[in-house]
Amino acid sequence: MKKALLYFALGTVLSFLINYLFYSSKNIGLDIFYALAFGFAWGVAYYLDTPEFTLPQKLGLSFLAMGLLVLIGTLIFTLELAIPSILKFSTVFVAYYLIASFRANKTLRR
């Protein structure tokens, strides 16, 4: 769990810095929200990267996390601004498991 939180924190900070320094949108709150979605994806992907979770459980929990992002984003901003957060989440989630698939043990935890 500690490493999942570390992945969350590092993903959030790196994403925010990249967006802020190179993309520089006019809405800092939206940049923070997108960075949190990015970090949340890395943390959740790492947390679920264990044989204790079955594939349907991983899929269900990732959809639950995306739904949570949309709900929070819609409450704070609008639905149109919340949708990119799940695109970032799903891209990171797929990338994590794609990278893991190239390893012999199919996990990035070891």
Coordinates of N, CA, C and O in Angstrom, one line a residue:
M1 N 0.8 -1.2 0.0 CA 0.0 0.0 0.0 C 0.9 1.3 0.0 O 0.5 2.2 -0.6
K2 N 2.0 1.2 0.7 CA 2.9 2.4 0.8 C 3.4 2.7 -0.6 O 3.5 3.9 -1.0
K3 N 3.8 1.6 -1.3 CA 4.4 1.9 -2.7 C 3.3 2.4 -3.6 O 3.6 3.2 -4.5
A4 N 2.1 1.9 -3.5 CA 1.0 2.4 -4.3 C 0.8 3.9 -4.0 O 0.5 4.7 -5.0
L5 N 0.9 4.4 -2.8 CA 0.7 5.8 -2.5 C 1.9 6.6 -3.0 O 1.8 7.7 -3.5
L6 N 3.1 5.9 -3.0 CA 4.3 6.6 -3.6 C 4.1 6.7 -5.1 O 4.4 7.8 -5.7
Y7 N 3.6 5.7 -5.8 CA 3.3 5.8 -7.2 C 2.3 6.9 -7.5 O 2.4 7.7 -8.4
F8 N 1.2 7.0 -6.6 CA 0.2 8.1 -6.8 C 0.9 9.4 -6.6 O 0.6 10.3 -7.5
A9 N 1.7 9.6 -5.6 CA 2.3 10.9 -5.4 C 3.3 11.3 -6.5 O 3.2 12.4 -7.0
L10 N 4.1 10.4 -6.9 CA 5.1 10.7 -7.9 C 4.4 10.9 -9.3 O 4.7 11.9 -10.0
G11 N 3.4 10.1 -9.6 CA 2.6 10.3 -10.8 C 1.9 11.7 -10.8 O 1.9 12.4 -11.9
T12 N 1.3 12.1 -9.7 CA 0.6 13.3 -9.6 C 1.6 14.5 -9.8 O 1.3 15.4 -10.6
V13 N 2.7 14.5 -9.1 CA 3.7 15.6 -9.1 C 4.3 15.7 -10.5 O 4.3 16.8 -11.1
L14 N 4.7 14.6 -11.1 CA 5.3 14.6 -12.4 C 4.3 15.1 -13.5 O 4.7 15.9 -14.4
S15 N 3.1 14.6 -13.4 CA 2.1 15.0 -14.4 C 1.8 16.5 -14.3 O 1.7 17.2 -15.3
F16 N 1.7 17.0 -13.1 CA 1.4 18.4 -12.9 C 2.5 19.2 -13.4 O 2.3 20.2 -14.1
L17 N 3.7 18.9 -13.1 CA 4.9 19.7 -13.5 C 5.0 19.7 -15.0 O 5.2 20.8 -15.6
I18 N 4.8 18.6 -15.7 CA 4.8 18.5 -17.1 C 3.7 19.4 -17.7 O 4.0 20.2 -18.7
N19 N 2.5 19.2 -17.2 CA 1.4 20.0 -17.8 C 1.6 21.5 -17.5 O 1.3 22.3 -18.4
Y20 N 2.0 21.8 -16.3 CA 2.1 23.2 -15.9 C 3.3 23.9 -16.7 O 3.1 25.1 -17.1
L21 N 4.4 23.2 -16.8 CA 5.5 23.9 -17.5 C 5.5 23.9 -19.0 O 5.9 24.8 -19.6
F22 N 4.9 22.8 -19.6 CA 4.9 22.7 -21.0 C 3.6 23.0 -21.7 O 3.5 23.4 -22.8
Y23 N 2.5 22.6 -21.0 CA 1.2 22.8 -21.6 C 0.5 24.1 -21.2 O -0.1 24.8 -21.9
S24 N 0.6 24.4 -19.9 CA 0.2 25.7 -19.3 C -1.2 26.1 -19.7 O -1.4 27.0 -20.4
S25 N -2.2 25.4 -19.2 CA -3.6 25.8 -19.4 C -3.9 27.0 -18.5 O -3.1 27.3 -17.6
K26 N -5.0 27.6 -18.7 CA -5.4 28.8 -18.0 C -6.1 28.4 -16.6 O -6.2 29.2 -15.8
N27 N -6.4 27.1 -16.4 CA -7.1 26.7 -15.2 C -6.2 25.8 -14.4 O -6.1 24.6 -14.6
I28 N -5.6 26.3 -13.3 CA -4.7 25.6 -12.5 C -5.4 24.5 -11.7 O -4.9 23.4 -11.5
G29 N -6.7 24.7 -11.4 CA -7.5 23.7 -10.7 C -7.7 22.5 -11.6 O -7.6 21.3 -11.1
L30 N -7.9 22.7 -12.8 CA -8.1 21.6 -13.8 C -6.8 20.9 -14.0 O -6.8 19.6 -14.1
D31 N -5.7 21.6 -14.1 CA -4.4 20.9 -14.2 C -4.1 20.0 -13.0 O -3.6 18.9 -13.1
I32 N -4.5 20.5 -11.8 CA -4.3 19.7 -10.6 C -5.2 18.4 -10.6 O -4.8 17.3 -10.3
F33 N -6.5 18.6 -11.1 CA -7.4 17.5 -11.2 C -6.9 16.4 -12.2 O -6.9 15.2 -11.9
Y34 N -6.4 16.9 -13.3 CA -5.9 15.9 -14.3 C -4.6 15.2 -13.8 O -4.4 14.1 -14.0
A35 N -3.8 16.0 -13.1 CA -2.6 15.4 -12.5 C -3.0 14.3 -11.4 O -2.3 13.3 -11.3
L36 N -4.0 14.6 -10.6 CA -4.5 13.7 -9.6 C -5.0 12.4 -10.3 O -4.8 11.3 -9.8
A37 N -5.7 12.6 -11.4 CA -6.2 11.4 -12.2 C -5.1 10.6 -12.7 O -5.1 9.3 -12.6
F38 N -4.0 11.2 -13.2 CA -2.8 10.5 -13.7 C -2.2 9.7 -12.5 O -1.9 8.5 -12.7
G39 N -1.9 10.4 -11.4 CA -1.3 9.7 -10.3 C -2.2 8.6 -9.7 O -1.7 7.6 -9.3
F40 N -3.5 8.9 -9.6 CA -4.4 7.9 -9.1 C -4.4 6.6 -10.0 O -4.4 5.5 -9.5
A41 N -4.2 6.8 -11.3 CA -4.1 5.7 -12.2 C -2.9 4.8 -11.9 O -3.0 3.6 -11.8
W42 N -1.8 5.5 -11.7 CA -0.5 4.7 -11.4 C -0.7 4.0 -10.1 O -0.3 2.9 -9.9
G43 N -1.2 4.7 -9.1 CA -1.4 4.1 -7.8 C -2.3 2.9 -7.8 O -2.0 1.9 -7.2
V44 N -3.5 3.1 -8.4 CA -4.4 2.0 -8.5 C -3.9 0.8 -9.3 O -4.0 -0.4 -8.9
A45 N -3.2 1.1 -10.4 CA -2.6 0.0 -11.2 C -1.6 -0.8 -10.4 O -1.6 -2.0 -10.5
Y46 N -0.8 -0.1 -9.7 CA 0.2 -0.7 -8.9 C -0.4 -1.5 -7.8 O 0.0 -2.7 -7.5
Y47 N -1.4 -1.0 -7.1 CA -2.1 -1.7 -6.1 C -2.8 -2.9 -6.5 O -2.8 -4.0 -5.9
L48 N -3.4 -2.9 -7.7 CA -4.1 -4.1 -8.3 C -3.2 -5.1 -8.9 O -3.6 -6.2 -9.3
D49 N -1.9 -4.7 -9.1 CA -0.9 -5.6 -9.7 C -0.4 -6.7 -8.8 O 0.7 -6.7 -8.3
T50 N -1.3 -7.6 -8.5 CA -1.0 -8.7 -7.6 C -1.9 -9.9 -7.9 O -3.0 -9.7 -8.4
P51 N -1.5 -11.1 -7.7 CA -2.3 -12.2 -8.0 C -3.5 -12.4 -7.1 O -4.4 -13.2 -7.4
E52 N -3.6 -11.6 -6.1 CA -4.7 -11.7 -5.2 C -6.0 -11.2 -5.8 O -7.1 -11.6 -5.5
F53 N -5.9 -10.3 -6.9 CA -7.0 -9.8 -7.6 C -7.2 -10.6 -8.9 O -6.2 -10.7 -9.6
T54 N -8.4 -11.0 -9.2 CA -8.6 -11.7 -10.5 C -8.8 -10.6 -11.5 O -9.0 -9.4 -11.2
L55 N -8.7 -11.0 -12.8 CA -8.9 -10.0 -13.9 C -10.3 -9.3 -13.8 O -10.3 -8.1 -14.0
P56 N -11.4 -10.0 -13.6 CA -12.6 -9.3 -13.4 C -12.7 -8.3 -12.3 O -13.2 -7.2 -12.4
Q57 N -12.0 -8.6 -11.2 CA -11.9 -7.7 -10.1 C -11.1 -6.5 -10.4 O -11.5 -5.3 -10.1
K58 N -10.0 -6.7 -11.1 CA -9.2 -5.5 -11.6 C -10.0 -4.6 -12.5 O -9.9 -3.4 -12.4
L59 N -10.7 -5.3 -13.4 CA -11.5 -4.5 -14.4 C -12.6 -3.7 -13.6 O -12.8 -2.5 -13.9
G60 N -13.3 -4.4 -12.7 CA -14.4 -3.7 -12.0 C -13.9 -2.6 -11.1 O -14.5 -1.5 -11.1
L61 N -12.7 -2.8 -10.4 CA -12.2 -1.7 -9.6 C -11.7 -0.6 -10.4 O -11.8 0.6 -10.0
S62 N -11.1 -0.9 -11.6 CA -10.7 0.3 -12.4 C -11.8 1.1 -13.0 O -11.8 2.3 -13.0
F63 N -12.9 0.4 -13.3 CA -14.1 1.1 -13.8 C -14.8 1.9 -12.6 O -15.2 3.0 -12.8
L64 N -14.7 1.4 -11.4 CA -15.2 2.1 -10.3 C -14.4 3.4 -10.0 O -14.9 4.4 -9.7
A65 N -13.0 3.2 -10.2 CA -12.2 4.4 -10.0 C -12.4 5.4 -11.1 O -12.5 6.6 -10.8
M66 N -12.7 5.0 -12.3 CA -13.0 6.0 -13.4 C -14.3 6.6 -13.1 O -14.5 7.8 -13.4
G67 N -15.3 5.9 -12.6 CA -16.6 6.5 -12.3 C -16.4 7.5 -11.2 O -17.1 8.6 -11.2
L68 N -15.6 7.2 -10.2 CA -15.3 8.2 -9.1 C -14.7 9.5 -9.7 O -15.1 10.6 -9.3
L69 N -13.7 9.3 -10.6 CA -13.1 10.5 -11.2 C -14.1 11.3 -12.0 O -14.1 12.6 -11.9
V70 N -15.0 10.7 -12.7 CA -16.0 11.4 -13.4 C -17.0 12.1 -12.5 O -17.3 13.3 -12.7
L71 N -17.4 11.5 -11.4 CA -18.3 12.1 -10.5 C -17.7 13.3 -9.8 O -18.3 14.4 -9.7
I72 N -16.4 13.1 -9.3 CA -15.7 14.3 -8.7 C -15.5 15.4 -9.7 O -15.7 16.6 -9.4
G73 N -15.1 15.0 -10.9 CA -14.8 16.1 -11.9 C -16.1 16.8 -12.3 O -16.1 18.0 -12.5
T74 N -17.2 16.1 -12.4 CA -18.5 16.7 -12.7 C -19.0 17.6 -11.6 O -19.5 18.7 -11.9
L75 N -18.7 17.2 -10.3 CA -19.1 18.1 -9.2 C -18.3 19.3 -9.1 O -18.8 20.4 -8.8
I76 N -17.0 19.2 -9.4 CA -16.1 20.4 -9.3 C -16.2 21.3 -10.6 O -16.3 22.5 -10.5
F77 N -16.1 20.6 -11.8 CA -16.1 21.3 -13.0 C -17.4 21.0 -13.8 O -18.5 21.2 -13.3
T78 N -17.3 20.5 -15.0 CA -18.4 20.1 -15.8 C -18.1 18.7 -16.3 O -16.9 18.2 -16.3
L79 N -19.1 18.0 -16.9 CA -18.9 16.7 -17.4 C -17.9 16.7 -18.6 O -17.0 15.8 -18.7
E80 N -17.9 17.8 -19.4 CA -17.0 17.9 -20.5 C -15.6 18.0 -20.1 O -14.7 17.6 -20.7
L81 N -15.3 18.6 -18.9 CA -14.0 18.8 -18.4 C -13.6 17.5 -17.6 O -12.4 17.3 -17.4
A82 N -14.5 16.8 -17.1 CA -14.2 15.6 -16.3 C -13.8 14.4 -17.2 O -13.0 13.5 -16.8
I83 N -14.3 14.3 -18.4 CA -14.1 13.2 -19.3 C -12.6 13.0 -19.6 O -12.1 11.8 -19.6
P84 N -11.8 14.0 -19.9 CA -10.4 13.8 -20.1 C -9.7 13.1 -18.9 O -8.6 12.4 -19.2
S85 N -10.2 13.2 -17.7 CA -9.5 12.6 -16.6 C -9.6 11.1 -16.7 O -8.6 10.4 -16.4
I86 N -10.7 10.5 -17.2 CA -10.8 9.1 -17.4 C -10.0 8.6 -18.6 O -9.6 7.5 -18.6
L87 N -9.8 9.5 -19.6 CA -9.0 9.1 -20.7 C -7.5 9.0 -20.2 O -6.8 8.1 -20.6
K88 N -7.1 9.9 -19.4 CA -5.7 9.8 -18.8 C -5.6 8.6 -17.9 O -4.6 7.9 -18.0
F89 N -6.6 8.3 -17.1 CA -6.6 7.2 -16.2 C -6.5 5.9 -17.0 O -5.7 5.1 -16.8
S90 N -7.4 5.7 -18.0 CA -7.4 4.5 -18.8 C -6.1 4.3 -19.6 O -5.6 3.2 -19.7
T91 N -5.5 5.4 -20.1 CA -4.3 5.3 -20.8 C -3.2 4.8 -20.0 O -2.4 3.9 -20.3
V92 N -3.0 5.4 -18.8 CA -2.0 5.0 -17.8 C -2.2 3.6 -17.4 O -1.3 2.8 -17.3
F93 N -3.5 3.2 -17.1 CA -3.8 1.9 -16.6 C -3.4 0.8 -17.7 O -2.8 -0.2 -17.4
V94 N -3.7 1.1 -18.9 CA -3.4 0.2 -20.0 C -1.9 0.1 -20.2 O -1.3 -1.0 -20.4
A95 N -1.2 1.3 -20.2 CA 0.2 1.3 -20.3 C 0.9 0.5 -19.2 O 1.9 -0.2 -19.5
Y96 N 0.5 0.6 -18.0 CA 1.1 -0.1 -16.9 C 1.0 -1.6 -17.2 O 2.0 -2.3 -17.1
Y97 N -0.1 -2.1 -17.6 CA -0.3 -3.5 -17.8 C 0.4 -4.0 -19.1 O 0.8 -5.1 -19.2
L98 N 0.5 -3.1 -20.1 CA 1.2 -3.4 -21.3 C 2.7 -3.6 -21.0 O 3.4 -4.6 -21.4
I99 N 3.3 -2.7 -20.2 CA 4.7 -2.8 -19.8 C 4.9 -4.1 -19.0 O 5.8 -4.8 -19.2
A100 N 3.9 -4.4 -18.1 CA 4.0 -5.6 -17.3 C 3.9 -6.8 -18.1 O 4.6 -7.9 -17.8
S101 N 3.2 -6.8 -19.2 CA 3.1 -8.0 -20.0 C 4.4 -8.4 -20.7 O 4.5 -9.6 -21.1
F102 N 5.3 -7.5 -20.8 CA 6.6 -7.9 -21.4 C 7.5 -8.6 -20.4 O 8.5 -9.2 -20.8
R103 N 7.2 -8.6 -19.2 CA 8.0 -9.2 -18.2 C 7.6 -10.7 -18.1 O 6.5 -11.0 -18.3
A104 N 8.5 -11.5 -17.7 CA 8.3 -13.0 -17.6 C 7.2 -13.3 -16.6 O 6.4 -14.2 -16.7
N105 N 7.3 -12.6 -15.4 CA 6.3 -12.8 -14.3 C 5.0 -12.0 -14.5 O 4.2 -12.1 -13.6
K106 N 4.9 -11.2 -15.5 CA 3.7 -10.4 -15.8 C 3.3 -9.4 -14.7 O 2.1 -9.1 -14.5
T107 N 4.2 -8.9 -14.0 CA 4.0 -7.9 -13.0 C 5.1 -7.0 -12.9 O 6.2 -7.3 -13.3
L108 N 4.9 -5.8 -12.5 CA 5.9 -4.8 -12.3 C 6.4 -4.7 -10.8 O 7.2 -3.9 -10.5
R109 N 5.7 -5.5 -10.0 CA 6.0 -5.4 -8.6 C 7.4 -6.0 -8.2 O 7.9 -5.7 -7.2
R110 N 7.9 -6.9 -9.0 CA 9.1 -7.6 -8.7 C 10.3 -7.0 -9.5 O 10.2 -6.6 -10.6

